[in-house]
PDB file of C-alpha atoms in Angstrom:
ATOM      1  CA  UNK A   1      37.715 -16.163  27.888  1.00 52.00           C
ATOM      2  CA  UNK A   2      34.839 -18.245  27.102  1.00 52.00           C
ATOM      3  CA  UNK A   3      32.276 -15.207  28.111  1.00 53.00           C
ATOM      4  CA  UNK A   4      34.591 -12.461  26.139  1.00 51.00           C
ATOM      5  CA  UNK A   5      34.282 -14.894  22.823  1.00 47.00           C
ATOM      6  CA  UNK A   6      30.553 -15.623  23.149  1.00 54.00           C
ATOM      7  CA  UNK A   7      30.123 -11.813  23.633  1.00 46.00           C
ATOM      8  CA  UNK A   8      31.930 -11.331  20.454  1.00 53.00           C
ATOM      9  CA  UNK A   9      30.097 -13.538  18.292  1.00 44.00           C
ATOM     10  CA  UNK A  10      26.745 -12.084  19.742  1.00 52.00           C
ATOM     11  CA  UNK A  11      27.937  -8.517  18.929  1.00 46.00           C
ATOM     12  CA  UNK A  12      29.078  -9.847  15.412  1.00 49.00           C
ATOM     13  CA  UNK A  13      25.449 -11.267  14.790  1.00 47.00           C
ATOM     14  CA  UNK A  14      23.882  -7.854  16.078  1.00 52.00           C
ATOM     15  CA  UNK A  15      26.025  -5.927  13.748  1.00 55.00           C
ATOM     16  CA  UNK A  16      25.233  -8.632  10.671  1.00 48.00           C
ATOM     17  CA  UNK A  17      21.750  -8.408  11.510  1.00 50.00           C
ATOM     18  CA  UNK A  18      21.732  -4.544  11.474  1.00 49.00           C
ATOM     19  CA  UNK A  19      23.513  -3.890   8.852  1.00 50.00           C
ATOM     20  CA  UNK A  20      21.476  -6.497   6.385  1.00 43.00           C
ATOM     21  CA  UNK A  21      18.338  -4.772   7.755  1.00 41.00           C
ATOM     22  CA  UNK A  22      19.771  -1.396   6.845  1.00 40.00           C
ATOM     23  CA  UNK A  23      20.103  -2.976   3.384  1.00 38.00           C
ATOM     24  CA  UNK A  24      16.679  -4.131   3.229  1.00 36.00           C
ATOM     25  CA  UNK A  25      15.233  -0.666   4.214  1.00 33.00           C
ATOM     26  CA  UNK A  26      17.617   1.181   1.489  1.00 31.00           C
ATOM     27  CA  UNK A  27      16.178  -0.788  -1.129  1.00 31.00           C
ATOM     28  CA  UNK A  28      12.484  -0.643  -0.252  1.00 33.00           C
ATOM     29  CA  UNK A  29      12.960   3.507  -0.214  1.00 38.00           C
ATOM     30  CA  UNK A  30      14.717   3.534  -3.366  1.00 37.00           C
ATOM     31  CA  UNK A  31      11.809   1.145  -4.935  1.00 44.00           C
ATOM     32  CA  UNK A  32       9.081   3.718  -3.321  1.00 48.00           C
ATOM     33  CA  UNK A  33      10.637   6.818  -5.150  1.00 53.00           C
ATOM     34  CA  UNK A  34       9.356   5.491  -8.430  1.00 72.00           C
ATOM     35  CA  UNK A  35       6.309   6.706 -10.137  1.00 85.00           C
ATOM     36  CA  UNK A  36       3.271   4.093 -11.043  1.00 92.00           C
ATOM     37  CA  UNK A  37       0.788   4.504 -13.549  1.00 92.00           C
ATOM     38  CA  UNK A  38      -2.769   3.528 -12.132  1.00 92.00           C
ATOM     39  CA  UNK A  39      -5.720   3.742 -14.213  1.00 92.00           C
ATOM     40  CA  UNK A  40      -4.088   6.701 -16.234  1.00 93.00           C
ATOM     41  CA  UNK A  41      -3.075   8.501 -13.304  1.00 95.00           C
ATOM     42  CA  UNK A  42       0.484   8.677 -12.053  1.00 95.00           C
ATOM     43  CA  UNK A  43       0.643   7.529  -8.519  1.00 96.00           C
ATOM     44  CA  UNK A  44       3.125   8.697  -6.073  1.00 95.00           C
ATOM     45  CA  UNK A  45       4.041   6.951  -2.805  1.00 92.00           C
ATOM     46  CA  UNK A  46       3.938  10.151  -0.938  1.00 92.00           C
ATOM     47  CA  UNK A  47       3.733  14.215  -1.160  1.00 92.00           C
ATOM     48  CA  UNK A  48       7.655  14.088  -0.150  1.00 93.00           C
ATOM     49  CA  UNK A  49       8.276  12.204  -3.381  1.00 92.00           C
ATOM     50  CA  UNK A  50       5.988  14.484  -5.631  1.00 93.00           C
ATOM     51  CA  UNK A  51       7.230  17.567  -4.293  1.00 94.00           C
ATOM     52  CA  UNK A  52      11.153  15.873  -5.235  1.00 93.00           C
ATOM     53  CA  UNK A  53      10.120  15.318  -8.843  1.00 92.00           C
ATOM     54  CA  UNK A  54       8.879  18.664  -9.589  1.00 93.00           C
ATOM     55  CA  UNK A  55      11.757  20.064  -7.870  1.00 94.00           C
ATOM     56  CA  UNK A  56      13.671  18.049 -10.531  1.00 93.00           C
ATOM     57  CA  UNK A  57      11.904  18.755 -13.325  1.00 92.00           C
ATOM     58  CA  UNK A  58      12.195  22.592 -12.267  1.00 93.00           C
ATOM     59  CA  UNK A  59      16.028  22.202 -12.221  1.00 95.00           C
ATOM     60  CA  UNK A  60      16.694  19.565 -14.848  1.00 93.00           C
ATOM     61  CA  UNK A  61      14.467  21.807 -17.381  1.00 91.00           C
ATOM     62  CA  UNK A  62      12.030  21.070 -20.273  1.00 90.00           C
ATOM     63  CA  UNK A  63      14.112  18.300 -21.708  1.00 92.00           C
ATOM     64  CA  UNK A  64      14.662  16.201 -18.671  1.00 93.00           C
ATOM     65  CA  UNK A  65      11.161  16.467 -17.619  1.00 92.00           C
ATOM     66  CA  UNK A  66      10.218  15.545 -20.981  1.00 92.00           C
ATOM     67  CA  UNK A  67      12.501  12.607 -21.190  1.00 92.00           C
ATOM     68  CA  UNK A  68      11.316  11.311 -17.381  1.00 92.00           C
ATOM     69  CA  UNK A  69       7.504  11.340 -18.917  1.00 93.00           C
ATOM     70  CA  UNK A  70       8.085   9.830 -21.938  1.00 92.00           C
ATOM     71  CA  UNK A  71       7.596   6.507 -20.937  1.00 91.00           C
ATOM     72  CA  UNK A  72       4.452   7.480 -18.896  1.00 93.00           C
ATOM     73  CA  UNK A  73       3.220   8.732 -22.093  1.00 92.00           C
ATOM     74  CA  UNK A  74       4.245   5.821 -24.216  1.00 90.00           C
ATOM     75  CA  UNK A  75       1.998   3.582 -21.232  1.00 92.00           C
ATOM     76  CA  UNK A  76      -1.163   5.402 -22.002  1.00 90.00           C
ATOM     77  CA  UNK A  77      -0.773   8.394 -19.678  1.00 92.00           C
ATOM     78  CA  UNK A  78      -2.143  11.621 -20.912  1.00 91.00           C
ATOM     79  CA  UNK A  79      -1.073  14.781 -19.144  1.00 91.00           C
ATOM     80  CA  UNK A  80      -3.060  17.773 -18.602  1.00 90.00           C
ATOM     81  CA  UNK A  81      -0.265  19.744 -19.784  1.00 89.00           C
ATOM     82  CA  UNK A  82       2.244  17.468 -21.516  1.00 91.00           C
ATOM     83  CA  UNK A  83       5.904  18.475 -21.600  1.00 89.00           C
ATOM     84  CA  UNK A  84       7.247  17.023 -24.539  1.00 88.00           C
ATOM     85  CA  UNK A  85      10.554  17.124 -26.579  1.00 87.00           C
ATOM     86  CA  UNK A  86      10.338  19.166 -29.791  1.00 85.00           C
ATOM     87  CA  UNK A  87      11.988  16.285 -31.644  1.00 87.00           C
ATOM     88  CA  UNK A  88       9.436  13.794 -30.800  1.00 88.00           C
ATOM     89  CA  UNK A  89       6.735  14.014 -33.677  1.00 88.00           C
ATOM     90  CA  UNK A  90       5.060  10.993 -32.960  1.00 87.00           C
ATOM     91  CA  UNK A  91       4.190  11.970 -29.638  1.00 86.00           C
ATOM     92  CA  UNK A  92       3.472  15.328 -30.531  1.00 86.00           C
ATOM     93  CA  UNK A  93       1.047  13.918 -32.919  1.00 86.00           C
ATOM     94  CA  UNK A  94      -0.615  12.041 -30.632  1.00 86.00           C
ATOM     95  CA  UNK A  95      -1.390  14.710 -28.282  1.00 82.00           C
ATOM     96  CA  UNK A  96      -2.666  16.858 -31.165  1.00 83.00           C
ATOM     97  CA  UNK A  97      -5.214  13.809 -31.835  1.00 83.00           C
ATOM     98  CA  UNK A  98      -6.145  13.360 -28.259  1.00 79.00           C
ATOM     99  CA  UNK A  99      -6.819  17.299 -27.613  1.00 75.00           C
ATOM    100  CA  UNK A 100      -8.665  17.307 -31.270  1.00 73.00           C
ATOM    101  CA  UNK A 101     -11.043  14.741 -29.578  1.00 75.00           C
ATOM    102  CA  UNK A 102     -11.342  16.231 -26.243  1.00 69.00           C
ATOM    103  CA  UNK A 103     -12.089  19.669 -27.879  1.00 68.00           C
ATOM    104  CA  UNK A 104     -15.172  17.980 -29.942  1.00 67.00           C
ATOM    105  CA  UNK A 105     -16.279  16.146 -26.898  1.00 62.00           C
ATOM    106  CA  UNK A 106     -18.525  17.887 -24.479  1.00 56.00           C
ATOM    107  CA  UNK A 107     -15.996  18.203 -21.878  1.00 54.00           C
ATOM    108  CA  UNK A 108     -13.388  20.539 -23.752  1.00 48.00           C
ATOM    109  CA  UNK A 109     -14.681  23.483 -21.645  1.00 48.00           C
ATOM    110  CA  UNK A 110     -14.091  21.653 -18.866  1.00 53.00           C
ATOM    111  CA  UNK A 111     -10.506  20.738 -19.909  1.00 56.00           C
ATOM    112  CA  UNK A 112      -9.908  24.036 -20.725  1.00 59.00           C
ATOM    113  CA  UNK A 113     -10.836  25.542 -17.388  1.00 67.00           C
ATOM    114  CA  UNK A 114      -8.362  23.103 -15.628  1.00 70.00           C
ATOM    115  CA  UNK A 115      -5.695  23.930 -17.474  1.00 69.00           C
ATOM    116  CA  UNK A 116      -6.166  27.686 -16.814  1.00 70.00           C
ATOM    117  CA  UNK A 117      -6.933  26.620 -12.786  1.00 75.00           C
ATOM    118  CA  UNK A 118      -3.312  24.961 -12.614  1.00 81.00           C
ATOM    119  CA  UNK A 119      -0.660  27.562 -12.829  1.00 81.00           C
ATOM    120  CA  UNK A 120       2.663  25.104 -12.313  1.00 86.00           C
ATOM    121  CA  UNK A 121       3.534  23.566 -15.704  1.00 89.00           C
ATOM    122  CA  UNK A 122       5.343  21.156 -13.999  1.00 91.00           C
ATOM    123  CA  UNK A 123       2.975  19.862 -11.615  1.00 93.00           C
ATOM    124  CA  UNK A 124       0.171  20.222 -14.550  1.00 92.00           C
ATOM    125  CA  UNK A 125       2.570  17.827 -16.681  1.00 93.00           C
ATOM    126  CA  UNK A 126       1.947  15.163 -13.811  1.00 95.00           C
ATOM    127  CA  UNK A 127      -1.989  15.595 -13.271  1.00 94.00           C
ATOM    128  CA  UNK A 128      -3.539  13.314 -15.858  1.00 92.00           C
ATOM    129  CA  UNK A 129      -6.134  15.026 -18.244  1.00 87.00           C
ATOM    130  CA  UNK A 130      -8.982  14.591 -16.503  1.00 88.00           C
ATOM    131  CA  UNK A 131      -7.404  16.744 -13.461  1.00 91.00           C
ATOM    132  CA  UNK A 132      -6.402  13.679 -11.322  1.00 94.00           C
ATOM    133  CA  UNK A 133      -3.426  12.414  -9.669  1.00 95.00           C
ATOM    134  CA  UNK A 134      -2.891   9.771  -6.432  1.00 96.00           C
ATOM    135  CA  UNK A 135      -0.753  10.591  -3.549  1.00 95.00           C
ATOM    136  CA  UNK A 136      -0.140   7.875  -1.035  1.00 94.00           C
ATOM    137  CA  UNK A 137      -3.681   6.386  -0.205  1.00 93.00           C
ATOM    138  CA  UNK A 138      -5.659   9.321  -1.654  1.00 94.00           C
ATOM    139  CA  UNK A 139      -6.752  10.291  -5.267  1.00 95.00           C
ATOM    140  CA  UNK A 140      -7.008  13.926  -6.052  1.00 94.00           C
ATOM    141  CA  UNK A 141      -9.342  15.301  -8.377  1.00 91.00           C
ATOM    142  CA  UNK A 142      -9.481  19.080  -9.935  1.00 89.00           C
ATOM    143  CA  UNK A 143     -12.438  20.199 -11.347  1.00 84.00           C
ATOM    144  CA  UNK A 144     -13.751  23.863 -12.630  1.00 79.00           C
ATOM    145  CA  UNK A 145     -15.136  23.739  -8.922  1.00 79.00           C
ATOM    146  CA  UNK A 146     -11.927  22.998  -6.878  1.00 82.00           C
ATOM    147  CA  UNK A 147     -10.270  20.209  -5.648  1.00 87.00           C
ATOM    148  CA  UNK A 148     -11.841  17.001  -4.466  1.00 89.00           C
ATOM    149  CA  UNK A 149     -10.128  14.037  -3.147  1.00 90.00           C
ATOM    150  CA  UNK A 150     -11.168  10.651  -1.153  1.00 92.00           C
ATOM    151  CA  UNK A 151      -9.033   7.507  -0.673  1.00 93.00           C
ATOM    152  CA  UNK A 152      -8.268   5.765  -3.519  1.00 94.00           C
ATOM    153  CA  UNK A 153     -10.111   2.492  -2.430  1.00 93.00           C
ATOM    154  CA  UNK A 154     -13.644   5.142  -2.644  1.00 90.00           C
ATOM    155  CA  UNK A 155     -12.816   6.640  -5.732  1.00 90.00           C
ATOM    156  CA  UNK A 156     -15.651   5.504  -7.278  1.00 90.00           C
ATOM    157  CA  UNK A 157     -17.706   7.467  -4.662  1.00 87.00           C
ATOM    158  CA  UNK A 158     -15.809  10.323  -5.817  1.00 88.00           C
ATOM    159  CA  UNK A 159     -16.162  10.202  -9.422  1.00 88.00           C
ATOM    160  CA  UNK A 160     -20.109   9.520  -8.803  1.00 87.00           C
ATOM    161  CA  UNK A 161     -19.998  12.459  -6.395  1.00 85.00           C
ATOM    162  CA  UNK A 162     -18.207  14.842  -9.039  1.00 84.00           C
ATOM    163  CA  UNK A 163     -20.734  13.508 -12.062  1.00 81.00           C
ATOM    164  CA  UNK A 164     -23.587  14.129 -10.313  1.00 78.00           C
ATOM    165  CA  UNK A 165     -22.627  17.613  -8.778  1.00 70.00           C
ATOM    166  CA  UNK A 166     -20.781  18.794 -11.714  1.00 67.00           C
ATOM    167  CA  UNK A 167     -23.993  18.680 -13.475  1.00 57.00           C
ATOM    168  CA  UNK A 168     -25.899  20.356 -10.667  1.00 62.00           C
ATOM    169  CA  UNK A 169     -23.435  23.048  -9.778  1.00 58.00           C
ATOM    170  CA  UNK A 170     -25.676  24.368  -7.056  1.00 54.00           C
ATOM    171  CA  UNK A 171     -25.495  21.934  -4.539  1.00 57.00           C
ATOM    172  CA  UNK A 172     -21.731  21.289  -5.358  1.00 53.00           C
ATOM    173  CA  UNK A 173     -19.119  21.966  -2.413  1.00 55.00           C
ATOM    174  CA  UNK A 174     -15.739  23.282  -2.621  1.00 55.00           C
ATOM    175  CA  UNK A 175     -12.551  21.518  -2.095  1.00 56.00           C
ATOM    176  CA  UNK A 176     -14.030  18.853  -0.416  1.00 61.00           C
ATOM    177  CA  UNK A 177     -13.086  15.332   0.995  1.00 65.00           C
ATOM    178  CA  UNK A 178     -15.572  13.073  -0.731  1.00 65.00           C
ATOM    179  CA  UNK A 179     -16.469  10.152   1.987  1.00 63.00           C
ATOM    180  CA  UNK A 180     -18.828   6.908   1.194  1.00 56.00           C
ATOM    181  CA  UNK A 181     -21.020   8.746   3.634  1.00 52.00           C
ATOM    182  CA  UNK A 182     -20.765  12.092   1.612  1.00 52.00           C
ATOM    183  CA  UNK A 183     -21.782  10.145  -1.246  1.00 49.00           C
ATOM    184  CA  UNK A 184     -24.729   8.506   0.361  1.00 49.00           C
ATOM    185  CA  UNK A 185     -26.125  11.782   1.933  1.00 50.00           C
ATOM    186  CA  UNK A 186     -25.690  13.560  -1.660  1.00 54.00           C
ATOM    187  CA  UNK A 187     -28.156  10.783  -2.799  1.00 54.00           C
ATOM    188  CA  UNK A 188     -30.086  11.165   0.122  1.00 51.00           C
ATOM    189  CA  UNK A 189     -29.447   7.635   1.193  1.00 46.00           C
TER     190      UNK A 189
END
């Protein structure tokens, strides 16, 4: 009798421990599905969540996507191809002013080229107006020369590499992973 009582107590404790671990895991997964704003770029925890959001945008339509993105627009996110409700005049004016500023700057050609390179409106709405998005631990930068990416921790190398190589396009690789070593080699270091 004593052995069966101890066995039931141990079994009950194991079930309790297992079920509490499941609750913690569920809470963790639900919190990782949120989009974060990082230095003007949208950050997705992984490719699965990015794909899920794009699929939701396609199924939900323009109104759904516009409502979901509005909070990021209000926090300073500037989309390459914004999805905005037609009745949101304040946000439309904000983007119109931003586009006018971009067109007067030297990089207006780059912005126009980028916008034409990315065909999917839903995906383009998640990329910032500099052509960048973060997924997992990687930053992706779309340029008129292709896609470049690096670890987020190496993003300064990526930006320096692109700033130097875009101006000297004859030496620019196409669709490349940029590492600190690649950056050093590009600078003859």
